[in-house]
Coordinates of C-alpha atoms and ligand atoms in Angstrom, one line a residue:
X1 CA 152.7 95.2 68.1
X2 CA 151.3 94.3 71.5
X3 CA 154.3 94.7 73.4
X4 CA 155.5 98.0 74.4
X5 CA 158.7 99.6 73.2
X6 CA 160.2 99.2 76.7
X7 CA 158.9 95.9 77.1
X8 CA 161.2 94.1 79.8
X9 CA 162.7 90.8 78.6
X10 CA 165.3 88.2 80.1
X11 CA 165.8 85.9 82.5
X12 CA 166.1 84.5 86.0
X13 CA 168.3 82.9 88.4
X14 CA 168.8 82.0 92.0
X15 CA 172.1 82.0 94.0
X16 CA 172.3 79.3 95.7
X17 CA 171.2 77.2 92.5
X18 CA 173.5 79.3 90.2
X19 CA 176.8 80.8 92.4
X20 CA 178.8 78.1 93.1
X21 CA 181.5 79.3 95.2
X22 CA 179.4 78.2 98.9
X23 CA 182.1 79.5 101.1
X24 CA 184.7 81.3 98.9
X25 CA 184.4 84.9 98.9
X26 CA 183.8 85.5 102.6
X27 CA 180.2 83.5 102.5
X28 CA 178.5 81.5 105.4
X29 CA 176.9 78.9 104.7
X30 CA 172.7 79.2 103.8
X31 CA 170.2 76.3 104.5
X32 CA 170.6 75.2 101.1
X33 CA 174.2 74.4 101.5
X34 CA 172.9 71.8 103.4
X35 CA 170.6 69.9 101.2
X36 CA 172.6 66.6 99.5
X37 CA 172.6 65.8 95.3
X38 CA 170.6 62.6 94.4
X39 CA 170.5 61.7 90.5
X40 CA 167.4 60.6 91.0
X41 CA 166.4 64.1 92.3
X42 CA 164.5 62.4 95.7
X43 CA 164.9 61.6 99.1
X44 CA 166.9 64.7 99.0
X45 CA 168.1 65.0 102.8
X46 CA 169.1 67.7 105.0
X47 CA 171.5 67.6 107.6
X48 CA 172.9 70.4 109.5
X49 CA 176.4 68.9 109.6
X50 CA 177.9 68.3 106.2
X51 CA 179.2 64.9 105.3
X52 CA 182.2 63.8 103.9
X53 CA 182.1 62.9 100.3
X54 CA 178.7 63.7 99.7
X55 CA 177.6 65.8 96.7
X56 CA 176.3 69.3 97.7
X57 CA 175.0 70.8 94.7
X58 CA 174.8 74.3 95.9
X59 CA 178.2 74.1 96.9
X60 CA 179.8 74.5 92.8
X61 CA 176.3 75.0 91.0
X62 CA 177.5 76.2 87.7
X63 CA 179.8 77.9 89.4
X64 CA 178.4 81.9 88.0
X65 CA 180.6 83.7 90.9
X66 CA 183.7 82.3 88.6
X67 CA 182.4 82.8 85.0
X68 CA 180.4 86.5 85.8
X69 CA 181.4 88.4 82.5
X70 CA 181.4 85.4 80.6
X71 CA 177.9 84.6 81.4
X72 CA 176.8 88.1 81.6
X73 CA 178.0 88.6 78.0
X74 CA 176.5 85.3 77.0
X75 CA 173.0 86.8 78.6
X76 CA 173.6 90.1 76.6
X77 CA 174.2 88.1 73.7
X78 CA 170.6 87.0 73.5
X79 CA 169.7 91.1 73.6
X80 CA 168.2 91.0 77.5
X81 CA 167.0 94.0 78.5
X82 CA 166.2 92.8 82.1
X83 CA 168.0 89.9 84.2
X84 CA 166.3 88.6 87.3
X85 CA 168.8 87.8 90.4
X86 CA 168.7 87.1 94.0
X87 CA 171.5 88.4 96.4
X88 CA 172.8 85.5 98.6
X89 CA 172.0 87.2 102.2
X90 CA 175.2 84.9 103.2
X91 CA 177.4 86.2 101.2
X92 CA 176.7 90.1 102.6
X93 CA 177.2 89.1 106.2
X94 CA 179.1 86.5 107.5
X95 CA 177.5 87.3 111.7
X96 CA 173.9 86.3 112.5
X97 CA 173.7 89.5 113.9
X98 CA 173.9 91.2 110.7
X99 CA 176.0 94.1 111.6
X100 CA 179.3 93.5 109.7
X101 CA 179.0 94.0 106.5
X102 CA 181.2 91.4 104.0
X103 CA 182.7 94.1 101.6
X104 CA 183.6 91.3 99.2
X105 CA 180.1 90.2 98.6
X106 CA 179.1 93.6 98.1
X107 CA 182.0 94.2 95.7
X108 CA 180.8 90.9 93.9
X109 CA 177.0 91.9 93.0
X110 CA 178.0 96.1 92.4
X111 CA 180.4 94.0 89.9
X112 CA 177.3 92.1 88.4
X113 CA 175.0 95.7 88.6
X114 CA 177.9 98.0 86.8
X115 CA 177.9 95.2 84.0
X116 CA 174.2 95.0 83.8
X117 CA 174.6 98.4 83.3
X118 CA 176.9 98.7 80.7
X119 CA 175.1 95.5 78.5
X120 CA 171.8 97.1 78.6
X121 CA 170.6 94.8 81.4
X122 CA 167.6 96.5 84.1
X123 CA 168.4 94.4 87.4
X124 CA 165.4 92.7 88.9
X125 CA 166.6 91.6 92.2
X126 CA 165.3 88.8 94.4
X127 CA 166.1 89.8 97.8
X128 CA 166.0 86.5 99.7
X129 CA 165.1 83.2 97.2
X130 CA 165.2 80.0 99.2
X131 CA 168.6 81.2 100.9
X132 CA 168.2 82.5 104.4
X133 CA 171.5 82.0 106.2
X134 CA 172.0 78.9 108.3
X135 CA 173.0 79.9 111.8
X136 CA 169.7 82.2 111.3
X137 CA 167.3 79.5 109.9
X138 CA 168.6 77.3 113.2
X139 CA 168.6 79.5 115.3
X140 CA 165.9 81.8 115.2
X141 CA 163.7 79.1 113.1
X142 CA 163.9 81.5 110.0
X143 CA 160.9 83.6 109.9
X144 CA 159.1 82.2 112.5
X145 CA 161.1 84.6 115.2
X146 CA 159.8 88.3 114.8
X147 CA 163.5 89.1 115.4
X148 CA 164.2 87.7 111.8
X149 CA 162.1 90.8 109.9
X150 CA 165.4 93.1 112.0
X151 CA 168.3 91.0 110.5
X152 CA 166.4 91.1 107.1
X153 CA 166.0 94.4 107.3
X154 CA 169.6 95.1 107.6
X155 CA 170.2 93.3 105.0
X156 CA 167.5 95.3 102.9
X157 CA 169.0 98.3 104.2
X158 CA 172.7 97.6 103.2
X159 CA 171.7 96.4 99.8
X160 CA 169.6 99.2 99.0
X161 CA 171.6 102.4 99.7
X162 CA 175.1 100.4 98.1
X163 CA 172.9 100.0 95.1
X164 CA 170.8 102.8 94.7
X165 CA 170.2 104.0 91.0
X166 CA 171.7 100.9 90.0
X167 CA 168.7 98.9 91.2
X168 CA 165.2 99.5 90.5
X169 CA 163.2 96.3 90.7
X170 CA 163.0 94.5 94.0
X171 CA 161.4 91.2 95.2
X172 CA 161.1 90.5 98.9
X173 CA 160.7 87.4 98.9
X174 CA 160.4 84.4 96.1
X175 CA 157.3 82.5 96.1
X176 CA 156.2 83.7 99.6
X177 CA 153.3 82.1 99.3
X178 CA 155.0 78.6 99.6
X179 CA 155.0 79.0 103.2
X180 CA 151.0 78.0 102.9
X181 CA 152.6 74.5 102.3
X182 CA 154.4 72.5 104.8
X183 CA 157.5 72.1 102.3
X184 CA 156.8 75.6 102.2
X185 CA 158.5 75.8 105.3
X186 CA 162.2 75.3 105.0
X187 CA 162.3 77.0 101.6
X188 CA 160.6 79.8 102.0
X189 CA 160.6 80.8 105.7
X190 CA 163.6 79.1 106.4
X191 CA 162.5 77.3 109.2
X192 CA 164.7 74.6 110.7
X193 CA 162.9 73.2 113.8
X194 CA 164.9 72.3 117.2
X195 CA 165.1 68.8 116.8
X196 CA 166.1 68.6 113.2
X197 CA 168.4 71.2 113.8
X198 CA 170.0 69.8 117.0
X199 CA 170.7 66.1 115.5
X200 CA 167.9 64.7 113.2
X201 CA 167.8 64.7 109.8
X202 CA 165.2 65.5 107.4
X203 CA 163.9 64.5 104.0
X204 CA 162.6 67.2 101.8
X205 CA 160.5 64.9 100.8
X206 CA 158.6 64.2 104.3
X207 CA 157.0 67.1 105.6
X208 CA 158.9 69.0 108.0
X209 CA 157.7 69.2 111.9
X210 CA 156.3 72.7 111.5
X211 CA 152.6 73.3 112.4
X212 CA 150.1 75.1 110.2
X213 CA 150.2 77.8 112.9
X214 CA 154.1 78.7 113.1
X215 CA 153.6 79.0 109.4
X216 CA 151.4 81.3 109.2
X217 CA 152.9 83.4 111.9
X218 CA 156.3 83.2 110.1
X219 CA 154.1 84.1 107.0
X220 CA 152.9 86.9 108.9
X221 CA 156.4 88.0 109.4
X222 CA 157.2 88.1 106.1
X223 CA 154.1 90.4 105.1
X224 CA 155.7 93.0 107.5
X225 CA 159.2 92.8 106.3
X226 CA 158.1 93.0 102.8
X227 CA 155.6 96.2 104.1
X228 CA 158.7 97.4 105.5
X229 CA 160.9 97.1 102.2
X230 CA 158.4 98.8 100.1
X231 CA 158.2 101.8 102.9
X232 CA 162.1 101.8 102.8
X233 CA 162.5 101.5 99.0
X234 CA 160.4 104.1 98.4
X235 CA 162.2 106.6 101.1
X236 CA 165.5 105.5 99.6
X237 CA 164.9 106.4 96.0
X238 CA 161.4 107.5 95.1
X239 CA 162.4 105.5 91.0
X240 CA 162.3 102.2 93.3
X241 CA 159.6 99.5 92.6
X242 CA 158.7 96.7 94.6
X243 CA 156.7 93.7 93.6
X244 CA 155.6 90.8 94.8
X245 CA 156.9 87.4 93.6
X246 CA 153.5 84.7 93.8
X247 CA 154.5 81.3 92.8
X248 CA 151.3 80.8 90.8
X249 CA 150.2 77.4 90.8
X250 CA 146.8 77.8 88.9
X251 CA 144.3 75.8 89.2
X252 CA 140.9 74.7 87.2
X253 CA 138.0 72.8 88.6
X254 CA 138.4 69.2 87.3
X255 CA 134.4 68.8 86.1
X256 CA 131.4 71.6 86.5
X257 CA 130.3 70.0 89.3
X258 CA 129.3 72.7 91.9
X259 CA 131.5 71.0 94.5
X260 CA 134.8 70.9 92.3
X261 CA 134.1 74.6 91.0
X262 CA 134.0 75.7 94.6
X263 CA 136.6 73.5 96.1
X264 CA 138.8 75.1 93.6
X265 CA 138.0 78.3 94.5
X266 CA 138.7 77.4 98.2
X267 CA 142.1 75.9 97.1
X268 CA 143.4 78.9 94.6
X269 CA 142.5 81.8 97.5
X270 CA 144.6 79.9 100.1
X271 CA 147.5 79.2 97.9
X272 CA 147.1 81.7 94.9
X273 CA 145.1 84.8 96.1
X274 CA 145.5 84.9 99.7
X275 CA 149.5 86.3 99.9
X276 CA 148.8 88.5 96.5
X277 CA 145.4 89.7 98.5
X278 CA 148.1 91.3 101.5
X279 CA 150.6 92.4 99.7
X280 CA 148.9 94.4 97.1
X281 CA 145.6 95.4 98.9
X282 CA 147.0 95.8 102.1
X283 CA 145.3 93.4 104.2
X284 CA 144.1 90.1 105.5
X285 CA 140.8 89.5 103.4
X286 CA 137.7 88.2 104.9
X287 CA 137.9 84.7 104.0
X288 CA 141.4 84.2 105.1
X289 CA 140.7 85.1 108.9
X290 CA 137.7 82.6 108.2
X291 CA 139.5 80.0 107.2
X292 CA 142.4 81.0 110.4
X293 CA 139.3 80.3 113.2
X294 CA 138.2 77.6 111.8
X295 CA 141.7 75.6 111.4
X296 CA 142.5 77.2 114.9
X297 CA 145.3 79.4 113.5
X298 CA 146.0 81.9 116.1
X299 CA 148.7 84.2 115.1
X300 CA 150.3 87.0 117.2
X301 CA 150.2 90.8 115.5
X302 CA 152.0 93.8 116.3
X303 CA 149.1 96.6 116.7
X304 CA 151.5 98.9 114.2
X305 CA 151.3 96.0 111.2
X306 CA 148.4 96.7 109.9
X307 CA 148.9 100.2 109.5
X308 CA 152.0 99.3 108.0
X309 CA 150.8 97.0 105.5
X310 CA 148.1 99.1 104.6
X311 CA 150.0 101.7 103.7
X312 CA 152.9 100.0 102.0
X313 CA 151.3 98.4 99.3
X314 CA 153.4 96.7 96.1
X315 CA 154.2 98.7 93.4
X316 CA 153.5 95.7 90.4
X317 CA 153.0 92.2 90.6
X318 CA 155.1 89.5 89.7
X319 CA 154.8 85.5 89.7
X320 CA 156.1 82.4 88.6
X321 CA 154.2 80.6 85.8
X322 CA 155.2 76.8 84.8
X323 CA 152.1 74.7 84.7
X324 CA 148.2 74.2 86.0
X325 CA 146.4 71.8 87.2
X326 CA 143.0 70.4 88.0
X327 CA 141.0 70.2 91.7
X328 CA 138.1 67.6 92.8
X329 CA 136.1 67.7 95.6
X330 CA 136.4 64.2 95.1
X331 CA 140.1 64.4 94.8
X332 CA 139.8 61.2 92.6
X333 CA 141.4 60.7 89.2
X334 CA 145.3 60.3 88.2
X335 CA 147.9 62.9 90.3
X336 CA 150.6 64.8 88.2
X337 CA 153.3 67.1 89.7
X338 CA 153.5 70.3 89.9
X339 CA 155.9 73.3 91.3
X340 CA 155.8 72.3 95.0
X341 CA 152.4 70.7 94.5
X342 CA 150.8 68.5 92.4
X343 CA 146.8 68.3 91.5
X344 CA 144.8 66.1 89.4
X345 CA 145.7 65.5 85.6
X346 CA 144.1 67.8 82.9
X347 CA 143.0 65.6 80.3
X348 CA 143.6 68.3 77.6
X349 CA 147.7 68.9 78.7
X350 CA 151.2 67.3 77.9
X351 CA 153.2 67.2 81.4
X352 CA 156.9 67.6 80.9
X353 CA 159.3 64.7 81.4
X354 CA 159.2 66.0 85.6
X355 CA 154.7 65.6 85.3
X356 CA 154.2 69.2 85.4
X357 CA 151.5 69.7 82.9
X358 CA 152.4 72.4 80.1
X359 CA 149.2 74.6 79.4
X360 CA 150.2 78.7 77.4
X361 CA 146.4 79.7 77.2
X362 CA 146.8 79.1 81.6
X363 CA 149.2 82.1 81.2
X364 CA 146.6 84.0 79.4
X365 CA 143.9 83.2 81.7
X366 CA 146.2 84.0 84.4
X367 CA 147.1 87.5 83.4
X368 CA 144.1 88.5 82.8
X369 CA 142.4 86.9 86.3
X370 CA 145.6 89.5 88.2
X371 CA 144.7 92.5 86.1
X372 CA 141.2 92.2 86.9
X373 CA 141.8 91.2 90.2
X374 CA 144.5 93.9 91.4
X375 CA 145.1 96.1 88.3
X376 CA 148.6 96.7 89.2
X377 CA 151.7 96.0 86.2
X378 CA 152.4 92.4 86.2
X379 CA 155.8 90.7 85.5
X380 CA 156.3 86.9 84.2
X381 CA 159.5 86.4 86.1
X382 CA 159.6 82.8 85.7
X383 CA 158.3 80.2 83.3
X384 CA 160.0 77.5 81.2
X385 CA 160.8 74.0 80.6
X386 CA 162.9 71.5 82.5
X387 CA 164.2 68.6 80.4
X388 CA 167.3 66.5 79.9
X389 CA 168.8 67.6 76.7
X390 CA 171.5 65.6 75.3
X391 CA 175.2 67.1 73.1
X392 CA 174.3 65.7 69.8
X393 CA 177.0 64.0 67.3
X394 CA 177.2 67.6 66.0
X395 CA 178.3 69.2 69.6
X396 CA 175.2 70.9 69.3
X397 CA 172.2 70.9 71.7
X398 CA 168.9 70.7 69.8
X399 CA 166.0 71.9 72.3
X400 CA 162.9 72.4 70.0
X401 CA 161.3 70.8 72.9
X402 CA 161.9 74.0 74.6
X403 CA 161.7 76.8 71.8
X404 CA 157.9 75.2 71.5
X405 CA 157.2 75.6 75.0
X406 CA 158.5 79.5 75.6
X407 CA 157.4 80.0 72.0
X408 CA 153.3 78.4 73.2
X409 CA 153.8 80.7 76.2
X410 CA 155.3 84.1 74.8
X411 CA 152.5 83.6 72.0
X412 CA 149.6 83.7 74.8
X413 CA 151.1 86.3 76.8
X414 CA 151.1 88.6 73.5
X415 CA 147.3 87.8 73.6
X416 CA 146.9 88.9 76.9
X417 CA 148.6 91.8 76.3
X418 CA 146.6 92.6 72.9
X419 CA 143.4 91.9 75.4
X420 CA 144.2 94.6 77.9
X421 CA 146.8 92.9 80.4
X422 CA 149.7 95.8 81.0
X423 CA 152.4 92.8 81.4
X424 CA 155.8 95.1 81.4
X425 CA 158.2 91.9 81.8
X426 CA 159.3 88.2 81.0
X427 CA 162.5 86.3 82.0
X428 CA 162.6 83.3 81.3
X429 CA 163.6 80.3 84.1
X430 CA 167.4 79.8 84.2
X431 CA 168.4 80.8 81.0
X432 CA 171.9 79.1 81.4
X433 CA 171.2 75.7 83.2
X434 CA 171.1 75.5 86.9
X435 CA 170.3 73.1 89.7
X436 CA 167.2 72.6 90.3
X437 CA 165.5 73.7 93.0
X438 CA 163.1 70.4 93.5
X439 CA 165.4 67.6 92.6
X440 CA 168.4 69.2 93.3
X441 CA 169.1 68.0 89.5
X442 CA 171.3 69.1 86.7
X443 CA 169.7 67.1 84.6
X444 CA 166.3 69.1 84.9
X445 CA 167.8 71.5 82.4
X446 CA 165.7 75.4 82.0
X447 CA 168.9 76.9 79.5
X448 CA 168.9 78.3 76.5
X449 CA 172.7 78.2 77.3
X450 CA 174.1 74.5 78.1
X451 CA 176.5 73.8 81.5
X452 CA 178.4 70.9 81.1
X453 CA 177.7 69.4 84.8
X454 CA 175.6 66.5 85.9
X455 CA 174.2 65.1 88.7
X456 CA 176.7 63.7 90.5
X457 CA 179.1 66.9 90.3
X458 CA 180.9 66.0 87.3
X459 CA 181.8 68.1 83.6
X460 CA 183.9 71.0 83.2
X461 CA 181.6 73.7 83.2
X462 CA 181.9 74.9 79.4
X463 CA 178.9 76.7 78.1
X464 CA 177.4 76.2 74.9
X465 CA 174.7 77.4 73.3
X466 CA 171.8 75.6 72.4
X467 CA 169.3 76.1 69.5
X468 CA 167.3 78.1 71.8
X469 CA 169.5 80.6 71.9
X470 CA 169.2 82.0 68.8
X471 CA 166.0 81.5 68.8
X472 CA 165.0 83.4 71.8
X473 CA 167.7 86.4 70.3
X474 CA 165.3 86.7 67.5
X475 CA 162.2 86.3 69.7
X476 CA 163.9 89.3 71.7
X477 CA 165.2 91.6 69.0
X478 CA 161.7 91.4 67.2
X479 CA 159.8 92.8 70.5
X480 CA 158.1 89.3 70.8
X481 CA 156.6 89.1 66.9
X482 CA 159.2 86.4 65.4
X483 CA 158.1 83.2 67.9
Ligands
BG6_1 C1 160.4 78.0 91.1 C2 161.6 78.5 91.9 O1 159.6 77.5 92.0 O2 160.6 77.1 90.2 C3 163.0 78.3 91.3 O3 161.5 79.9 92.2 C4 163.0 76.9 90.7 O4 164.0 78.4 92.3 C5 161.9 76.9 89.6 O5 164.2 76.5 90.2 C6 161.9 75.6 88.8 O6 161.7 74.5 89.6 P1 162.7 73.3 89.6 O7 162.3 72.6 90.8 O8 162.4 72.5 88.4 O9 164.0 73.8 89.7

């Protein structure tokens, strides 16, 4: 049996794609509050006045906050050992400032943590996941104001002492490295420039106004908060662990021509390696600060970060795994889509009904390229399938679609594992359905668990259990040998 006896497995959500519940509960509202519904899941605009009559899908989401135990027990049902959450930084202080704490929020997640508790369930928390508050995205431009890393660290703070010894696992950030890409900005840095925050509005879709440099100085930002949340987790309660959480796109050369094998390279440093590289060996490698002078990228360092970040190293690693795809020097050949970026179709891979191309042995070569490369415990803390399942005559939901795709991929990761990766976790994406983060979609169903809501806002919200469910009980209960 590859996997160890306290092998962590489960699954993952987001709040602002699972909560509901936008402004009940003492919250303020966070960027993504802002971002409209579109059945078609594009042209997905952003505003930073709401409009009337317009579908919000953060706003009800699947509406968690109001079926917790429900879908806690539901979770539980499936045997989790582990669920993966993120902490709405809007719902635990309602001032930019941060300095008054919202005791409801609080009471709301200690509520989630006692019951994870109870059920068996090892909290992995998400810290901030694509949800900084509003009033501090506009006005301090998110991450991009050195000012931020103090708010979030207040945040860290309050969190971390109300939950210590309840909480164990925590994630900075999710898929910092998102901010290498200019969509990357919003999301993950929470950016919101001036002008789109003054009037304009902006399509998710277009690229925001945010230079290459301001990213990579809010980037910079975010390596010291999360240098600082590994010093303070570890001063809080020595049983901490922090990880990083790399949104890993990876990425294979399309032919063996010299060119595509090293433009490859070039490509999976700067959006793979390069945030992995700071966080867990503690500083800015060599061809990084190349790459900076040569694309002019002038950032502005305190003298005492890189001490910090040195020292204050990640304790495992942990990444999000859907799909790869291919890279040219060339850049000719068809385009699929991908997690935040697309690449060149692999002529070996399936994509999924969204273009993202479905490849298990990429998981396998990806745990093993992070154990050789940084030899720290990795986690899989997201990977799955998005699809549109339909209720059949039978009221059931069959999903083999999806039992074959976390089947492929739990089936590679056990041969990584039986090859010498030390993975200690797996949660699944979204094991009861959620919007999605890209297409703000319904439709683009993860579950194992069905939500009856579509795109447009509409259903009642029942629950029901798909075949996957059972399927992933067994796949639990048997330590990963009945796939
Ligand atoms: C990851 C994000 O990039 O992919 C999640 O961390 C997201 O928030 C997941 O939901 C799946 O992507 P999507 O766009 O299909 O929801």
């Amino acid at each position: 049996m590859p996997f160890p006896k306290d092998f962590l497995w489960g699954g993952a959500f987001a709040s602002a794609q699972f909560e509901g519940a936008w402004d009940a509960g003492g919250k303020v509202p966070s960027i993504q509050d802002f971002v409209r519904g579109s059945s078609a899941g594009k042209d997905r605009a952003f505003s930073a006045r709401l409009h009337e009559g317009v579908y919000y899908p953060s706003h009800r989401a699947v509406d968690f906050y109001h079926h917790v135990d429900e879908d806690l027990s539901l979770l539980a049902g499936m045997g989790f050992t582990c669920l993966r959450l993120s902490i709405a930084w809007a719902r635990i202080f309602k001032d930019a400032k941060c300095l008054v704490p919202n005791e409801e929020g609080l009471a709301f997640y200690n509520h989630i943590f006692d019951e994870c508790g109870r059920l068996g369930m090892t909290p992995v928390v998400t810290i901030n996941h694509f949800d900084i508050p509003m009033e501090i995205a506009c006005k301090n431009q998110g991450f991009l104001s050195r000012s931020t890393i103090d708010l979030y660290m207040r945040f860290v703070k309050l969190i971390m002492e109300r939950y210590r010894g309840k909480v164990r696992h925590w994630l900075p950030f999710n898929e910092i490295n998102f901010g290498m890409m200019p969509m990357g900005a919003f999301k993950a840095q929470g950016i919101v420039p001036p002008e789109v925050a003054a009037s304009g509005e902006w399509h998710p879709s277009h690229n925001l106004p945010v230079s290459l440099n301001d990213r990579m100085q809010a980037l910079h930002h975010q390596f010291v908060a999360s240098a600082q949340v590994v010093k303070l987790a570890h001063e809080i309660d020595p049983g901490n662990r922090v990880g990083c959480m790399i949104g890993h796109i990876t990425q294979y050369p399309l032919t063996c021509d010299p060119c595509d094998v090293l433009a490859c390279q070039e490509n999976d440093r700067l959006i793979n390696k390069f945030c992995g590289d700071v966080l867990a060996r503690g500083s800015y490698p060599p061809y990084i600060r190349a790459w900076m002078s040569k694309n002019d990228v002038e950032i502005v360092e305190d003298p005492q970060d890189v001490q910090l970040i040195k020292e204050n190293t990640i304790d495992f690693y942990a990444f999000s795994y859907y799909m790869t795809n291919c890279i040219s020097e060339q850049f000719a050949g068809e385009r699929v889509d991908g997690n935040l970026i697309g690449g060149l179709k692999n002529p070996h891979l399936e994509t999924s009904e969204w273009g993202w191309q479905v490849d298990p042995c990429g998981l396998r070569f990806t745990l093993h390229e992070l154990q050789d490369r940084y030899g720290l415990p990795l986690m899989v803390v997201e990977n799955g399938l998005g699809a549109r399942d339909q209720v059949s005559a039978d009221g059931c939901i069959h999903d083999p679609y999806r039992i074959a795709y976390l089947r492929d991929h739990i089936r590679e990761m056990r041969r990584a594992v039986d090859e010498g990766a030390n993975v200690i976790g797996y949660t699944a994406w979204s094991p009861i359905d959620s919007v999605s983060a890209s297409t703000g979609q319904m439709s683009k169903r993860y579950g194992m668990v069905y939500v009856d809501r579509d795109d447009e806002g509409n259903g009642d919200m029942a629950r029901i259990k798909k075949d996957s469910y059972a399927w992933y009980r067994r796949c639990i209960e048997s330590n990963g040998e009945a796939l």
